[in-house]
Amino acid sequence: MQLKLLTALVSAGLACGASVAAVTDKMIENEATATGNILTWGVNTQGQRYSPLKQVNAATVGRLAPVWAFSFGGEKQRGQEAQPVIHNGKMFVTASYSRLFALDATTGRKLWKYEHRLPEGIMPCCDVVNRGAALYDNLVIFATLDAQLVALDQDTGDVVWKEKIDDYAAGYSATAAPIIANGLLLTGVSGGEFGVVGRVEARDPRTGRMVWMRPTVEGHMGYTFDKDGNKRENGVSGSTNQSWPGDLWKTGGAATWLGGTYDTKTGLAYFGTGNPAPWNSHLRKGDNLFSCSTVAIDVKTGQIKWHYQATPNDGWDFDGVNEFVTFDLDGKRVGGKADRNGFFYVNDATTGQLINAFPFVRKITWASSIDLKTGRPNFVAENRPGDPTSSADGKKGNSIFSAPSFLGGKNQMPMAYSPDTRLFYVPANEWGMEIWNEPVTYKKGSAYLGAGFTIKTINDDYIGALRAVDPKSGRIVWEVKNNAPLWGGVLTTGGNLVFWGTPEGYLKAADAKTGKVLWEFQTGSGVVAPPVTWQQGGEQYVSVVSGWGGAVPLWGGEVAKKVNFLEQGGMVWVFKIPKATRGAQTAASADPKVAKSN
Ligand code: CA
């Protein structure tokens, strides 16, 4: 009790002292053990989404109750995929249509909001989402749907700097949370369905000035930039035309649309890359590097240290953007990745060497297994969508059934890793698709697919399954099935808990060892965002954003029809265990408007 009081005093003191308000590199690097704030997407730079906090634990979680809820308002709601960041008693949370709110983290009182003025004609492929902000110094920085970066003063919401990433009219957009790595702001790009050129950019987070740029399509030149903005060549990524025929690399996709993770022990930033463009794989014979890969970039030099390609010559839109989460396995620094293609990969984090690969979904049609020696998939040739040029009229190739669907064994929703249980908690989906190829030519600002598709269910009773996966044995230790496809992320804690949300609106908590569901709360709309937890004033808080949307209602075919009863929303919820002396303070004391809408 005394210790708790001391902790409360210390954190209250920290909250008042202006000199400690600025977010430093050291604070971000120590995020894995600090519990008073959440400074980065991924909860720590490794992306483990693990918090050592244990006040809320398997024994107490049943008493978890809402403290406050805040509505994003506005007439347009749509998908809310953001992870909040928390610092100095303030929560910074992004919302659909490139909005950012600053809220008092313990009361939910609005401090300020920023609404980005979006032009007509933005082209986000998969809803008007945003996944979160980065914190650095006194700034909160996020990316917008018209492919810009905006840095705001944490206290006032004033714009400190604004930089254009690229031309939205050419199909570029940005939805990922930027990350801070070794004093640099790292961002990717979205737009793989429009033939953009994927890349990672590093900027000075204080000014937005570009430091280096590294393309993730083989053949493109990388650059460094000096203090005056002068650009210098920094080597081509790979070798031109090595893995791409003709000029296709010029519009090659490989968008880095989910952002990245960073490991201080390797000094490498890990970015996943999306599909090669166009989808029709017969047009681009070759591996099409560095699409559908994990690309490890030395943040000091802006050079690719290693890459691992999960789906060479992708023909199914198996974007390999999924987060590469580093952890220790048998005394080695490695990384785990649950790929959209249905396989879970474990690679050496320093060299990229493949250590293990196994399915984390039950049905995979495109490959029979992954060869651990070569690191390449054993393709099932007849399960690649056919070449339209070999059809009678040249207009439609052989249609095939593929599992997973292009919406993936896992998509944007980030998994979690617990160093306590040594398990990954993967939000997986079991579904398939009919897919066929069509002729296509590149046209700036137009969809560049050369494919048609319909998403299909596989099982009557479930699509989603939260799975505890052992990265060493490849075993699924437990699972909790879900009727709708899971589309939110996961959090795990030192309290032996796993938290995740469902499109049906529930935030759930399960025992991390057994998967037994111990608590759930109906948030009023579908949850497609990852939960977080932090401690303030000696109390542990849990938060998640609620608001159904994202790619499933837009592209989900038969699955979209199945879940079309789900309502949109836009709200952030915060929970804690009420103190015994304030036992009655639960939902009833929250904002009356909120109580009504629940
Ligand atoms: Ca894609």
JSON list of N, CA and C in Angstrom, two decimals, residues 543-580:
[
{"chain": "A", "resi": 543, "resn": "SER", "atom": "N", "xyz": [-7.62, 0.76, -22.30]},
{"chain": "A", "resi": 543, "resn": "SER", "atom": "CA", "xyz": [-8.39, 1.57, -23.24]},
{"chain": "A", "resi": 543, "resn": "SER", "atom": "C", "xyz": [-8.45, 0.90, -24.61]},
{"chain": "A", "resi": 544, "resn": "VAL", "atom": "N", "xyz": [-9.54, 1.14, -25.30]},
{"chain": "A", "resi": 544, "resn": "VAL", "atom": "CA", "xyz": [-9.65, 0.68, -26.69]},
{"chain": "A", "resi": 544, "resn": "VAL", "atom": "C", "xyz": [-10.58, 1.63, -27.44]},
{"chain": "A", "resi": 545, "resn": "VAL", "atom": "N", "xyz": [-10.33, 1.76, -28.74]},
{"chain": "A", "resi": 545, "resn": "VAL", "atom": "CA", "xyz": [-11.19, 2.56, -29.60]},
{"chain": "A", "resi": 545, "resn": "VAL", "atom": "C", "xyz": [-12.21, 1.63, -30.25]},
{"chain": "A", "resi": 546, "resn": "SER", "atom": "N", "xyz": [-13.44, 2.11, -30.36]},
{"chain": "A", "resi": 546, "resn": "SER", "atom": "CA", "xyz": [-14.53, 1.34, -30.95]},
{"chain": "A", "resi": 546, "resn": "SER", "atom": "C", "xyz": [-15.07, 2.07, -32.16]},
{"chain": "A", "resi": 547, "resn": "GLY", "atom": "N", "xyz": [-15.38, 1.36, -33.23]},
{"chain": "A", "resi": 547, "resn": "GLY", "atom": "CA", "xyz": [-15.92, 1.96, -34.45]},
{"chain": "A", "resi": 547, "resn": "GLY", "atom": "C", "xyz": [-15.72, 1.03, -35.63]},
{"chain": "A", "resi": 548, "resn": "TRP", "atom": "N", "xyz": [-16.79, 0.35, -36.02]},
{"chain": "A", "resi": 548, "resn": "TRP", "atom": "CA", "xyz": [-16.72, -0.69, -37.05]},
{"chain": "A", "resi": 548, "resn": "TRP", "atom": "C", "xyz": [-16.43, -0.09, -38.42]},
{"chain": "A", "resi": 549, "resn": "GLY", "atom": "N", "xyz": [-15.57, -0.76, -39.17]},
{"chain": "A", "resi": 549, "resn": "GLY", "atom": "CA", "xyz": [-15.24, -0.33, -40.53]},
{"chain": "A", "resi": 549, "resn": "GLY", "atom": "C", "xyz": [-13.96, -1.01, -40.97]},
{"chain": "A", "resi": 550, "resn": "GLY", "atom": "N", "xyz": [-13.21, -0.35, -41.85]},
{"chain": "A", "resi": 550, "resn": "GLY", "atom": "CA", "xyz": [-12.00, -0.97, -42.41]},
{"chain": "A", "resi": 550, "resn": "GLY", "atom": "C", "xyz": [-12.31, -1.68, -43.70]},
{"chain": "A", "resi": 551, "resn": "ALA", "atom": "N", "xyz": [-11.48, -2.64, -44.07]},
{"chain": "A", "resi": 551, "resn": "ALA", "atom": "CA", "xyz": [-11.56, -3.26, -45.39]},
{"chain": "A", "resi": 551, "resn": "ALA", "atom": "C", "xyz": [-12.72, -4.25, -45.53]},
{"chain": "A", "resi": 552, "resn": "VAL", "atom": "N", "xyz": [-13.16, -4.88, -44.43]},
{"chain": "A", "resi": 552, "resn": "VAL", "atom": "CA", "xyz": [-14.15, -5.97, -44.55]},
{"chain": "A", "resi": 552, "resn": "VAL", "atom": "C", "xyz": [-15.48, -5.50, -45.14]},
{"chain": "A", "resi": 553, "resn": "PRO", "atom": "N", "xyz": [-16.09, -4.42, -44.62]},
{"chain": "A", "resi": 553, "resn": "PRO", "atom": "CA", "xyz": [-17.37, -4.00, -45.20]},
{"chain": "A", "resi": 553, "resn": "PRO", "atom": "C", "xyz": [-17.23, -3.55, -46.65]},
{"chain": "A", "resi": 554, "resn": "LEU", "atom": "N", "xyz": [-16.03, -3.08, -47.05]},
{"chain": "A", "resi": 554, "resn": "LEU", "atom": "CA", "xyz": [-15.83, -2.57, -48.41]},
{"chain": "A", "resi": 554, "resn": "LEU", "atom": "C", "xyz": [-15.54, -3.67, -49.42]},
{"chain": "A", "resi": 555, "resn": "TRP", "atom": "N", "xyz": [-14.76, -4.67, -49.02]},
{"chain": "A", "resi": 555, "resn": "TRP", "atom": "CA", "xyz": [-14.24, -5.67, -49.95]},
{"chain": "A", "resi": 555, "resn": "TRP", "atom": "C", "xyz": [-14.66, -7.09, -49.61]},
{"chain": "A", "resi": 556, "resn": "GLY", "atom": "N", "xyz": [-15.44, -7.25, -48.55]},
{"chain": "A", "resi": 556, "resn": "GLY", "atom": "CA", "xyz": [-15.65, -8.57, -47.97]},
{"chain": "A", "resi": 556, "resn": "GLY", "atom": "C", "xyz": [-16.60, -9.52, -48.69]},
{"chain": "A", "resi": 557, "resn": "GLY", "atom": "N", "xyz": [-17.20, -9.12, -49.82]},
{"chain": "A", "resi": 557, "resn": "GLY", "atom": "CA", "xyz": [-18.04, -10.05, -50.60]},
{"chain": "A", "resi": 557, "resn": "GLY", "atom": "C", "xyz": [-19.11, -10.70, -49.75]},
{"chain": "A", "resi": 558, "resn": "GLU", "atom": "N", "xyz": [-19.12, -12.02, -49.74]},
{"chain": "A", "resi": 558, "resn": "GLU", "atom": "CA", "xyz": [-20.14, -12.75, -48.98]},
{"chain": "A", "resi": 558, "resn": "GLU", "atom": "C", "xyz": [-20.00, -12.51, -47.48]},
{"chain": "A", "resi": 559, "resn": "VAL", "atom": "N", "xyz": [-18.76, -12.28, -47.02]},
{"chain": "A", "resi": 559, "resn": "VAL", "atom": "CA", "xyz": [-18.56, -12.02, -45.59]},
{"chain": "A", "resi": 559, "resn": "VAL", "atom": "C", "xyz": [-19.13, -10.66, -45.22]},
{"chain": "A", "resi": 560, "resn": "ALA", "atom": "N", "xyz": [-18.95, -9.67, -46.10]},
{"chain": "A", "resi": 560, "resn": "ALA", "atom": "CA", "xyz": [-19.50, -8.33, -45.84]},
{"chain": "A", "resi": 560, "resn": "ALA", "atom": "C", "xyz": [-21.02, -8.41, -45.67]},
{"chain": "A", "resi": 561, "resn": "LYS", "atom": "N", "xyz": [-21.66, -9.25, -46.51]},
{"chain": "A", "resi": 561, "resn": "LYS", "atom": "CA", "xyz": [-23.12, -9.41, -46.40]},
{"chain": "A", "resi": 561, "resn": "LYS", "atom": "C", "xyz": [-23.49, -10.03, -45.06]},
{"chain": "A", "resi": 562, "resn": "LYS", "atom": "N", "xyz": [-22.67, -11.00, -44.64]},
{"chain": "A", "resi": 562, "resn": "LYS", "atom": "CA", "xyz": [-22.93, -11.71, -43.39]},
{"chain": "A", "resi": 562, "resn": "LYS", "atom": "C", "xyz": [-22.86, -10.77, -42.18]},
{"chain": "A", "resi": 563, "resn": "VAL", "atom": "N", "xyz": [-22.02, -9.73, -42.25]},
{"chain": "A", "resi": 563, "resn": "VAL", "atom": "CA", "xyz": [-21.84, -8.85, -41.08]},
{"chain": "A", "resi": 563, "resn": "VAL", "atom": "C", "xyz": [-22.40, -7.45, -41.33]},
{"chain": "A", "resi": 564, "resn": "ASN", "atom": "N", "xyz": [-23.32, -7.32, -42.30]},
{"chain": "A", "resi": 564, "resn": "ASN", "atom": "CA", "xyz": [-23.80, -5.97, -42.62]},
{"chain": "A", "resi": 564, "resn": "ASN", "atom": "C", "xyz": [-24.77, -5.41, -41.58]},
{"chain": "A", "resi": 565, "resn": "PHE", "atom": "N", "xyz": [-25.08, -6.19, -40.54]},
{"chain": "A", "resi": 565, "resn": "PHE", "atom": "CA", "xyz": [-25.92, -5.69, -39.45]},
{"chain": "A", "resi": 565, "resn": "PHE", "atom": "C", "xyz": [-25.10, -4.85, -38.45]},
{"chain": "A", "resi": 566, "resn": "LEU", "atom": "N", "xyz": [-23.79, -4.90, -38.55]},
{"chain": "A", "resi": 566, "resn": "LEU", "atom": "CA", "xyz": [-22.95, -4.19, -37.58]},
{"chain": "A", "resi": 566, "resn": "LEU", "atom": "C", "xyz": [-23.01, -2.68, -37.83]},
{"chain": "A", "resi": 567, "resn": "GLU", "atom": "N", "xyz": [-23.08, -1.91, -36.74]},
{"chain": "A", "resi": 567, "resn": "GLU", "atom": "CA", "xyz": [-23.22, -0.46, -36.85]},
{"chain": "A", "resi": 567, "resn": "GLU", "atom": "C", "xyz": [-21.87, 0.24, -36.74]},
{"chain": "A", "resi": 568, "resn": "GLN", "atom": "N", "xyz": [-21.74, 1.35, -37.46]},
{"chain": "A", "resi": 568, "resn": "GLN", "atom": "CA", "xyz": [-20.53, 2.17, -37.36]},
{"chain": "A", "resi": 568, "resn": "GLN", "atom": "C", "xyz": [-20.51, 2.92, -36.03]},
{"chain": "A", "resi": 569, "resn": "GLY", "atom": "N", "xyz": [-19.36, 3.51, -35.72]},
{"chain": "A", "resi": 569, "resn": "GLY", "atom": "CA", "xyz": [-19.24, 4.29, -34.49]},
{"chain": "A", "resi": 569, "resn": "GLY", "atom": "C", "xyz": [-17.96, 5.08, -34.50]},
{"chain": "A", "resi": 570, "resn": "GLY", "atom": "N", "xyz": [-17.56, 5.53, -33.34]},
{"chain": "A", "resi": 570, "resn": "GLY", "atom": "CA", "xyz": [-16.34, 6.30, -33.22]},
{"chain": "A", "resi": 570, "resn": "GLY", "atom": "C", "xyz": [-16.22, 6.79, -31.79]},
{"chain": "A", "resi": 571, "resn": "MET", "atom": "N", "xyz": [-15.60, 5.97, -30.95]},
{"chain": "A", "resi": 571, "resn": "MET", "atom": "CA", "xyz": [-15.57, 6.27, -29.53]},
{"chain": "A", "resi": 571, "resn": "MET", "atom": "C", "xyz": [-14.35, 5.62, -28.90]},
{"chain": "A", "resi": 572, "resn": "VAL", "atom": "N", "xyz": [-13.75, 6.34, -27.94]},
{"chain": "A", "resi": 572, "resn": "VAL", "atom": "CA", "xyz": [-12.68, 5.72, -27.18]},
{"chain": "A", "resi": 572, "resn": "VAL", "atom": "C", "xyz": [-13.19, 5.43, -25.77]},
{"chain": "A", "resi": 573, "resn": "TRP", "atom": "N", "xyz": [-12.93, 4.20, -25.30]},
{"chain": "A", "resi": 573, "resn": "TRP", "atom": "CA", "xyz": [-13.36, 3.74, -23.99]},
{"chain": "A", "resi": 573, "resn": "TRP", "atom": "C", "xyz": [-12.15, 3.57, -23.07]},
{"chain": "A", "resi": 574, "resn": "VAL", "atom": "N", "xyz": [-12.34, 3.90, -21.79]},
{"chain": "A", "resi": 574, "resn": "VAL", "atom": "CA", "xyz": [-11.29, 3.69, -20.80]},
{"chain": "A", "resi": 574, "resn": "VAL", "atom": "C", "xyz": [-11.88, 2.99, -19.58]},
{"chain": "A", "resi": 575, "resn": "PHE", "atom": "N", "xyz": [-11.14, 2.00, -19.09]},
{"chain": "A", "resi": 575, "resn": "PHE", "atom": "CA", "xyz": [-11.60, 1.16, -17.96]},
{"chain": "A", "resi": 575, "resn": "PHE", "atom": "C", "xyz": [-10.55, 1.12, -16.86]},
{"chain": "A", "resi": 576, "resn": "LYS", "atom": "N", "xyz": [-11.02, 0.88, -15.63]},
{"chain": "A", "resi": 576, "resn": "LYS", "atom": "CA", "xyz": [-10.12, 0.54, -14.53]},
{"chain": "A", "resi": 576, "resn": "LYS", "atom": "C", "xyz": [-10.93, -0.24, -13.51]},
{"chain": "A", "resi": 577, "resn": "ILE", "atom": "N", "xyz": [-10.24, -0.74, -12.50]},
{"chain": "A", "resi": 577, "resn": "ILE", "atom": "CA", "xyz": [-10.95, -1.43, -11.42]},
{"chain": "A", "resi": 577, "resn": "ILE", "atom": "C", "xyz": [-11.32, -0.37, -10.39]},
{"chain": "A", "resi": 578, "resn": "PRO", "atom": "N", "xyz": [-12.62, -0.19, -10.13]},
{"chain": "A", "resi": 578, "resn": "PRO", "atom": "CA", "xyz": [-13.02, 0.85, -9.18]},
{"chain": "A", "resi": 578, "resn": "PRO", "atom": "C", "xyz": [-12.43, 0.57, -7.80]},
{"chain": "A", "resi": 579, "resn": "LYS", "atom": "N", "xyz": [-11.96, 1.63, -7.12]},
{"chain": "A", "resi": 579, "resn": "LYS", "atom": "CA", "xyz": [-11.45, 1.46, -5.76]},
{"chain": "A", "resi": 579, "resn": "LYS", "atom": "C", "xyz": [-12.62, 1.04, -4.88]},
{"chain": "A", "resi": 580, "resn": "ALA", "atom": "N", "xyz": [-12.31, 0.21, -3.87]},
{"chain": "A", "resi": 580, "resn": "ALA", "atom": "CA", "xyz": [-13.36, -0.30, -2.97]},
{"chain": "A", "resi": 580, "resn": "ALA", "atom": "C", "xyz": [-14.17, 0.85, -2.39]}
]
